[in-house]
Short mmCIF file of C-alpha atoms and ligand atoms in Angstrom, two decimals:
data_model
loop_
_atom_site.label_atom_id
_atom_site.label_comp_id
_atom_site.label_asym_id
_atom_site.label_seq_id
_atom_site.Cartn_x
_atom_site.Cartn_y
_atom_site.Cartn_z
CA MET F 1 -115.55 70.44 19.84
CA LEU F 2 -112.38 70.92 22.33
CA LYS F 3 -111.01 67.66 24.50
CA LEU F 4 -109.13 69.83 26.90
CA PRO F 5 -108.15 67.18 30.42
CA GLY F 6 -109.07 68.70 33.46
CA LEU F 7 -107.12 72.13 34.34
CA ILE F 8 -104.70 71.33 38.35
CA ASP F 9 -105.03 75.21 39.47
CA PRO F 10 -101.75 75.04 42.70
CA HIS F 11 -103.02 77.89 43.80
CA VAL F 12 -106.52 78.91 45.47
CA HIS F 13 -108.40 80.74 48.72
CA VAL F 14 -110.75 78.16 49.85
CA ARG F 15 -111.36 80.70 52.72
CA GLU F 16 -112.89 77.54 55.33
CA PRO F 17 -112.41 77.61 57.79
CA GLY F 18 -113.46 80.72 59.49
CA GLN F 19 -114.43 83.30 56.52
CA THR F 20 -117.25 81.51 55.01
CA HIS F 21 -118.99 84.91 54.39
CA LYS F 22 -116.14 85.02 51.23
CA GLU F 23 -115.95 81.34 50.49
CA ASP F 24 -115.99 77.70 51.35
CA TRP F 25 -115.28 74.45 50.05
CA ASP F 26 -118.59 74.14 48.37
CA THR F 27 -118.48 76.87 46.43
CA VAL F 28 -115.33 77.31 45.91
CA THR F 29 -114.83 73.83 43.85
CA GLN F 30 -118.49 74.19 42.10
CA SER F 31 -116.80 77.68 40.48
CA ALA F 32 -113.65 74.99 40.00
CA LEU F 33 -115.56 72.96 39.06
CA ALA F 34 -116.67 75.13 36.31
CA GLY F 35 -113.81 77.23 35.02
CA GLY F 36 -113.17 72.98 33.47
CA VAL F 37 -110.30 73.42 36.93
CA THR F 38 -110.89 70.20 38.81
CA MET F 39 -107.92 69.29 41.32
CA ILE F 40 -107.21 73.43 43.98
CA LEU F 41 -105.01 73.36 46.22
CA ALA F 42 -105.59 75.41 49.15
CA MET F 43 -103.71 78.00 50.61
CA PRO F 44 -102.82 78.26 54.42
CA ASN F 45 -103.90 81.12 55.00
CA THR F 46 -107.25 80.80 56.99
CA LYS F 47 -108.48 81.93 59.60
CA PRO F 48 -106.70 79.96 62.34
CA PRO F 49 -103.87 79.73 59.66
CA ILE F 50 -103.24 75.91 58.46
CA PHE F 51 -100.37 75.58 61.00
CA ASP F 52 -100.36 71.62 63.35
CA GLU F 53 -102.33 68.82 62.53
CA ALA F 54 -105.41 69.46 63.86
CA THR F 55 -105.86 73.39 62.15
CA LEU F 56 -105.28 70.96 58.69
CA ASN F 57 -107.28 68.41 60.25
CA LEU F 58 -109.76 71.42 60.85
CA ALA F 59 -109.50 72.45 56.86
CA LEU F 60 -109.69 68.79 55.35
CA ALA F 61 -113.24 67.73 57.41
CA SER F 62 -114.81 70.63 55.67
CA ALA F 63 -113.31 69.44 52.88
CA HIS F 64 -114.33 65.43 52.65
CA SER F 65 -117.69 66.94 53.29
CA LYS F 66 -117.55 70.25 51.10
CA ALA F 67 -115.89 69.73 48.06
CA ARG F 68 -116.80 69.07 44.66
CA CYS F 69 -113.25 68.39 42.95
CA ASP F 70 -110.51 67.09 44.06
CA TYR F 71 -107.85 69.05 45.83
CA ALA F 72 -105.08 68.90 48.43
CA GLN F 73 -104.01 71.08 51.25
CA PHE F 74 -100.74 73.87 51.48
CA LEU F 75 -99.41 74.19 55.42
CA GLY F 76 -97.97 77.39 56.37
CA ALA F 77 -95.05 78.04 57.34
CA GLY F 78 -94.88 79.02 60.99
CA PRO F 79 -92.83 80.90 63.39
CA GLU F 80 -93.09 77.88 65.52
CA ASN F 81 -94.13 74.32 62.93
CA ALA F 82 -91.52 73.86 60.78
CA ALA F 83 -90.45 70.31 62.85
CA GLU F 84 -94.73 69.45 63.29
CA ALA F 85 -94.94 71.00 59.22
CA ALA F 86 -92.01 68.58 57.89
CA ARG F 87 -93.99 65.46 60.90
CA LEU F 88 -97.29 65.77 58.24
CA ALA F 89 -95.75 66.64 54.79
CA PRO F 90 -96.91 63.75 52.91
CA ARG F 91 -100.44 64.66 53.78
CA ALA F 92 -99.51 68.55 51.96
CA ALA F 93 -99.85 69.87 49.03
CA GLY F 94 -97.30 71.26 50.12
CA LEU F 95 -95.51 73.91 52.51
CA LYS F 96 -96.04 77.96 51.71
CA MET F 97 -93.50 80.60 52.81
CA TYR F 98 -95.08 83.97 52.70
CA LEU F 99 -92.10 86.56 52.51
CA ASP F 100 -94.35 89.31 51.49
CA SER F 101 -96.78 90.82 53.36
CA THR F 102 -99.85 89.23 52.08
CA PHE F 103 -103.96 89.49 53.42
CA GLY F 104 -103.68 87.14 57.24
CA GLU F 105 -101.21 87.11 59.45
CA LEU F 106 -98.42 84.66 57.54
CA ARG F 107 -95.57 86.83 56.64
CA LEU F 108 -92.00 85.71 58.07
CA ASP F 109 -89.61 88.19 58.88
CA ASP F 110 -87.41 86.17 61.06
CA MET F 111 -84.12 84.34 58.45
CA THR F 112 -83.91 81.64 61.53
CA ILE F 113 -87.78 80.88 60.85
CA TRP F 114 -86.98 80.73 56.66
CA LEU F 115 -83.64 78.71 58.49
CA GLU F 116 -86.35 76.69 60.11
CA HIS F 117 -88.23 75.22 57.11
CA PHE F 118 -85.18 75.37 54.52
CA ARG F 119 -84.03 72.41 57.33
CA GLN F 120 -86.86 70.87 57.81
CA TRP F 121 -89.26 70.78 54.56
CA PRO F 122 -88.58 66.92 53.06
CA GLY F 123 -90.41 67.77 50.25
CA PRO F 124 -91.38 65.89 47.84
CA ALA F 125 -93.46 68.30 46.82
CA PRO F 126 -91.75 71.91 46.98
CA MET F 127 -91.88 74.79 49.58
CA VAL F 128 -93.54 77.58 48.09
CA VAL F 129 -92.78 81.07 48.52
CA HIS F 130 -95.02 84.52 48.06
CA ALA F 131 -91.53 86.35 47.51
CA GLU F 132 -91.59 89.28 45.47
CA SER F 133 -87.97 91.59 44.39
CA ARG F 134 -85.75 91.35 46.39
CA SER F 135 -87.16 88.44 48.97
CA MET F 136 -88.02 85.93 45.78
CA ALA F 137 -83.69 86.70 45.30
CA ALA F 138 -82.96 86.33 48.85
CA ALA F 139 -85.42 82.57 49.27
CA LEU F 140 -83.35 82.22 45.46
CA ALA F 141 -80.48 81.65 47.75
CA PHE F 142 -82.00 79.27 50.43
CA SER F 143 -82.55 77.02 47.93
CA GLN F 144 -79.96 76.77 46.82
CA LEU F 145 -77.78 76.71 50.19
CA PHE F 146 -80.29 73.88 50.95
CA ASN F 147 -80.89 72.23 48.26
CA GLN F 148 -84.59 72.42 48.03
CA PRO F 149 -86.45 72.68 45.60
CA ILE F 150 -89.12 76.67 45.89
CA HIS F 151 -91.89 77.62 43.77
CA ILE F 152 -92.77 81.09 43.38
CA ALA F 153 -96.05 81.78 43.58
CA HIS F 154 -97.81 84.78 40.90
CA ILE F 155 -94.34 86.25 39.57
CA SER F 156 -95.45 89.76 38.50
CA LEU F 157 -92.33 91.75 37.81
CA LYS F 158 -90.22 92.55 34.49
CA GLU F 159 -86.47 91.74 36.77
CA GLU F 160 -88.60 88.40 39.11
CA ILE F 161 -88.96 86.61 35.57
CA LEU F 162 -85.44 87.67 34.20
CA LEU F 163 -83.67 86.15 37.56
CA ILE F 164 -85.56 82.97 37.00
CA ARG F 165 -84.11 82.58 33.70
CA ALA F 166 -81.39 83.72 34.88
CA ALA F 167 -81.31 81.19 38.01
CA LYS F 168 -82.82 78.04 35.72
CA GLU F 169 -79.67 78.81 33.76
CA ARG F 170 -77.71 77.72 35.76
CA GLY F 171 -80.01 75.37 37.37
CA VAL F 172 -81.21 76.47 40.98
CA ARG F 173 -83.68 73.57 41.17
CA VAL F 174 -86.64 76.92 41.32
CA THR F 175 -90.12 76.77 39.50
CA CYS F 176 -93.02 79.11 38.53
CA GLU F 177 -96.29 80.25 38.28
CA VAL F 178 -98.72 83.29 37.05
CA ALA F 179 -101.53 83.99 37.43
CA PRO F 180 -104.67 85.14 34.54
CA HIS F 181 -104.54 89.59 36.28
CA HIS F 182 -100.66 89.62 36.11
CA LEU F 183 -100.59 88.64 32.35
CA LEU F 184 -103.11 90.92 31.37
CA LEU F 185 -103.90 94.06 34.00
CA THR F 186 -102.05 96.41 34.76
CA ALA F 187 -101.42 98.92 37.55
CA PRO F 188 -104.44 101.62 37.81
CA ALA F 189 -103.92 105.16 37.30
CA ARG F 190 -105.80 105.71 40.92
CA ALA F 191 -105.95 103.81 43.59
CA ASP F 192 -109.04 101.34 43.08
CA GLY F 193 -109.67 98.87 46.01
CA ARG F 194 -111.05 96.50 43.46
CA LEU F 195 -107.84 96.21 41.96
CA GLU F 196 -106.20 95.62 45.00
CA VAL F 197 -104.22 92.47 44.52
CA ARG F 198 -100.37 91.26 46.46
CA PRO F 199 -98.72 91.04 44.13
CA ARG F 200 -99.16 94.45 42.93
CA LEU F 201 -100.64 94.82 39.39
CA ALA F 202 -97.91 96.13 37.81
CA SER F 203 -96.76 97.70 34.81
CA GLN F 204 -96.67 97.34 31.31
CA ALA F 205 -93.43 96.45 30.11
CA ASP F 206 -93.52 94.13 33.16
CA VAL F 207 -96.48 91.90 31.69
CA ASP F 208 -94.37 91.95 28.33
CA ALA F 209 -91.67 90.57 30.23
CA LEU F 210 -94.37 87.70 31.17
CA TRP F 211 -95.93 87.36 28.19
CA GLN F 212 -91.71 87.85 25.71
CA ASN F 213 -91.06 84.51 28.43
CA LEU F 214 -93.89 82.60 28.85
CA ALA F 215 -91.00 79.58 28.80
CA VAL F 216 -89.75 80.46 31.42
CA ILE F 217 -92.19 79.91 33.40
CA ASP F 218 -94.08 76.80 35.18
CA CYS F 219 -97.53 77.07 35.59
CA PHE F 220 -100.80 79.02 35.15
CA ALA F 221 -102.81 79.88 38.64
CA THR F 222 -105.05 81.53 40.04
CA ASP F 223 -104.86 83.49 42.97
CA HIS F 224 -108.64 82.88 43.93
CA ALA F 225 -108.09 85.72 46.82
CA PRO F 226 -112.04 85.71 47.41
CA HIS F 227 -113.56 89.00 49.26
CA THR F 228 -116.98 91.13 48.89
CA ALA F 229 -117.65 93.27 46.57
CA ALA F 230 -118.83 95.27 49.59
CA GLU F 231 -114.67 94.75 50.78
CA LYS F 232 -113.74 95.98 48.30
CA ASP F 233 -116.48 98.61 48.17
CA GLY F 234 -115.18 99.82 51.42
CA GLU F 235 -112.42 101.07 53.49
CA ASN F 236 -109.59 98.36 53.94
CA PRO F 237 -110.11 97.23 51.00
CA PRO F 238 -108.46 93.16 51.04
CA PRO F 239 -106.23 92.15 48.32
CA GLY F 240 -106.83 89.46 46.25
CA PHE F 241 -108.96 88.72 43.04
CA PRO F 242 -111.60 85.84 42.42
CA GLY F 243 -110.51 83.82 39.05
CA LEU F 244 -110.98 79.77 39.02
CA GLU F 245 -113.83 80.81 36.50
CA THR F 246 -112.32 83.45 34.50
CA MET F 247 -109.49 81.81 33.70
CA LEU F 248 -109.33 79.05 31.29
CA PRO F 249 -110.97 81.58 29.02
CA LEU F 250 -108.95 84.08 29.75
CA LEU F 251 -106.24 81.45 28.36
CA LEU F 252 -108.80 79.87 25.39
CA THR F 253 -108.73 83.18 24.89
CA ALA F 254 -104.71 84.25 24.12
CA VAL F 255 -104.64 81.09 21.80
CA SER F 256 -107.15 82.90 19.92
CA GLU F 257 -105.49 85.37 19.10
CA SER F 258 -102.16 83.45 19.16
CA ARG F 259 -100.26 84.81 21.93
CA LEU F 260 -100.38 81.61 23.50
CA THR F 261 -100.45 77.62 22.30
CA LEU F 262 -103.38 74.99 23.05
CA ASP F 263 -99.63 72.40 24.26
CA ASP F 264 -99.02 76.09 26.37
CA LEU F 265 -101.44 76.55 28.07
CA ILE F 266 -101.28 72.56 28.51
CA GLU F 267 -98.32 72.41 29.48
CA LYS F 268 -98.65 75.30 32.03
CA SER F 269 -102.05 74.02 33.32
CA VAL F 270 -102.71 70.16 33.58
CA THR F 271 -98.71 68.82 33.16
CA ASN F 272 -96.31 71.47 34.92
CA PRO F 273 -98.79 71.09 38.21
CA ARG F 274 -98.58 67.70 38.48
CA LYS F 275 -95.21 67.40 37.37
CA ILE F 276 -93.64 69.79 40.20
CA PHE F 277 -96.16 69.13 42.67
CA GLY F 278 -96.50 65.20 42.71
CA LEU F 279 -99.63 65.34 41.79
CA PRO F 280 -101.76 62.11 40.32
CA GLU F 281 -103.72 61.39 37.41
CA GLN F 282 -107.38 62.35 36.93
CA PRO F 283 -108.00 59.12 34.68
CA GLU F 284 -111.26 59.33 32.62
CA THR F 285 -111.04 63.85 33.63
CA TRP F 286 -111.66 65.68 30.80
CA VAL F 287 -113.26 69.24 30.29
CA GLU F 288 -115.46 69.82 26.49
CA VAL F 289 -114.56 73.14 25.24
CA ASP F 290 -116.88 75.46 22.32
CA GLU F 291 -113.16 77.26 21.67
CA THR F 292 -115.09 79.39 19.21
CA ALA F 293 -117.53 80.05 21.45
CA ARG F 294 -117.80 84.17 21.28
CA TRP F 295 -118.69 86.14 24.69
CA GLU F 296 -118.98 88.39 28.38
CA ILE F 297 -118.01 87.54 31.52
CA HIS F 298 -120.94 88.68 34.89
CA ALA F 299 -120.49 88.56 37.47
CA ALA F 300 -123.97 87.48 38.57
CA ASP F 301 -123.35 84.62 36.04
CA LEU F 302 -119.67 83.13 38.17
CA HIS F 303 -120.05 80.50 41.38
CA SER F 304 -118.21 82.40 43.90
CA ARG F 305 -119.36 83.82 46.77
CA CYS F 306 -117.44 86.81 46.51
CA GLY F 307 -120.07 88.10 43.55
CA TRP F 308 -117.36 90.32 41.09
CA THR F 309 -114.82 89.72 39.03
CA PRO F 310 -111.42 91.85 38.20
CA PHE F 311 -113.16 90.72 34.44
CA ASP F 312 -116.70 91.74 34.36
CA GLY F 313 -117.40 92.43 31.01
CA TRP F 314 -114.47 91.40 29.56
CA LYS F 315 -115.84 89.61 25.92
CA VAL F 316 -113.75 85.73 24.93
CA THR F 317 -113.07 83.20 22.77
CA GLY F 318 -113.74 79.45 24.35
CA GLN F 319 -116.74 78.10 26.66
CA VAL F 320 -116.55 75.38 29.57
CA GLN F 321 -119.19 73.10 27.99
CA LYS F 322 -118.73 70.13 29.64
CA VAL F 323 -116.96 68.87 32.69
CA VAL F 324 -116.14 65.35 33.23
CA LEU F 325 -114.80 64.05 36.60
CA ARG F 326 -113.77 60.86 37.08
CA GLY F 327 -115.86 59.66 34.99
CA LYS F 328 -119.24 61.51 35.85
CA THR F 329 -119.98 65.29 34.28
CA VAL F 330 -119.39 67.30 36.63
CA CYS F 331 -120.38 70.73 35.73
CA GLU F 332 -122.87 71.88 32.03
CA ASN F 333 -123.26 73.99 30.35
CA GLY F 334 -122.53 75.89 33.32
CA LYS F 335 -124.98 73.92 36.03
CA ILE F 336 -122.92 72.70 38.94
CA LEU F 337 -123.83 67.81 38.76
CA ALA F 338 -121.24 66.77 41.51
CA GLN F 339 -122.98 66.93 45.07
CA PRO F 340 -120.76 68.04 47.51
CA GLY F 341 -118.28 65.07 48.97
CA TYR F 342 -117.69 64.15 45.47
CA GLY F 343 -114.21 66.16 45.27
CA ARG F 344 -111.10 64.09 46.73
CA ASN F 345 -107.74 64.83 49.01
CA VAL F 346 -105.27 63.28 46.45
CA ARG F 347 -103.67 63.60 49.21
CA ALA F 348 -104.91 61.38 51.85
CA GLY F 349 -102.64 58.14 51.30
O1 DOR P 401 -103.67 89.22 47.23
C1 DOR P 401 -103.86 88.23 47.37
N1 DOR P 401 -105.00 88.01 48.22
N2 DOR P 401 -102.41 87.71 47.55
C2 DOR P 401 -102.05 86.83 48.45
O2 DOR P 401 -101.35 86.40 48.36
C3 DOR P 401 -103.37 86.67 49.49
C4 DOR P 401 -104.81 87.00 48.87
C5 DOR P 401 -106.04 86.33 50.06
O3 DOR P 401 -105.57 85.76 50.78
O4 DOR P 401 -106.39 88.05 49.92
ZN1 ZN P 402 -102.16 84.02 47.55
#
């Protein structure tokens, strides 16, 4: 039996408020605990998006009554909320800025809006940017011009990891994360609604570059983005994969294959996210893992409401047996024992 600290996932789409047929604060935190994740940072592209005090309170009220693991909520950078976001910063996980297209309506094309946010965001939590390829290069320029630390979400391309490496070598205040799916899957030969995700799945050369530059990657993050199987198989498949329950087994499998060390796993899924986002320690919190258990991922066993996973049928090595959060056993043999509302807002002050 292997004992790990509770994982922190800095990139989770909860879907509440507004799209609880996909997921809500209850099901997403069940999914987290089943995956050995004891703290999640929630993205702001909900309906409505989290842009101001009223919407922040709306999300936090649902979380307060339903969450079974600890959490904090991101604010979204919008066209007119730079001052309001700065004022709310202490209550938020951080500020999320969408510079590229994805699910929801949060993309900011106008760079004068980026300017306002880079000028006003007070920290200490970083600005998190969804910025791919050339927009990533632009975000790095903004970070330097305004001496503002940025965290780059879900990198996927060789050119991105090489640019971040160069930026770090020159002292730019940049950190980044990678999602398991960008480390393990490549773009399908034919369009497949299930495999639609932003950033898109990339080439084998991109995947290889990520593995070769693992030392440059600060965090693992699921980008848990649940959409129902029916939506994924429909006319206009929305981009995104669930990931909370599969991240740890997939990473433990990489450890068993000597592609990753256990120290790397802990550093990138606990120590670094805690440091980057200024998150508190969770006392008496751990995950017990049978590191030799070989098992098959089945969508039907998952707790997420979305009902599918791109890793269905994958054989993995390493299984969560038990999760203890703040002294209480919250998950055992796949059964969730924490009650809704047990989770705490780590930015409650
Ligand atoms: O594939 C994605 N889905 N990428 C994102 O950045 C957002 C997400 C979502 O909210 O569905
Ligand atoms: Zn995302």
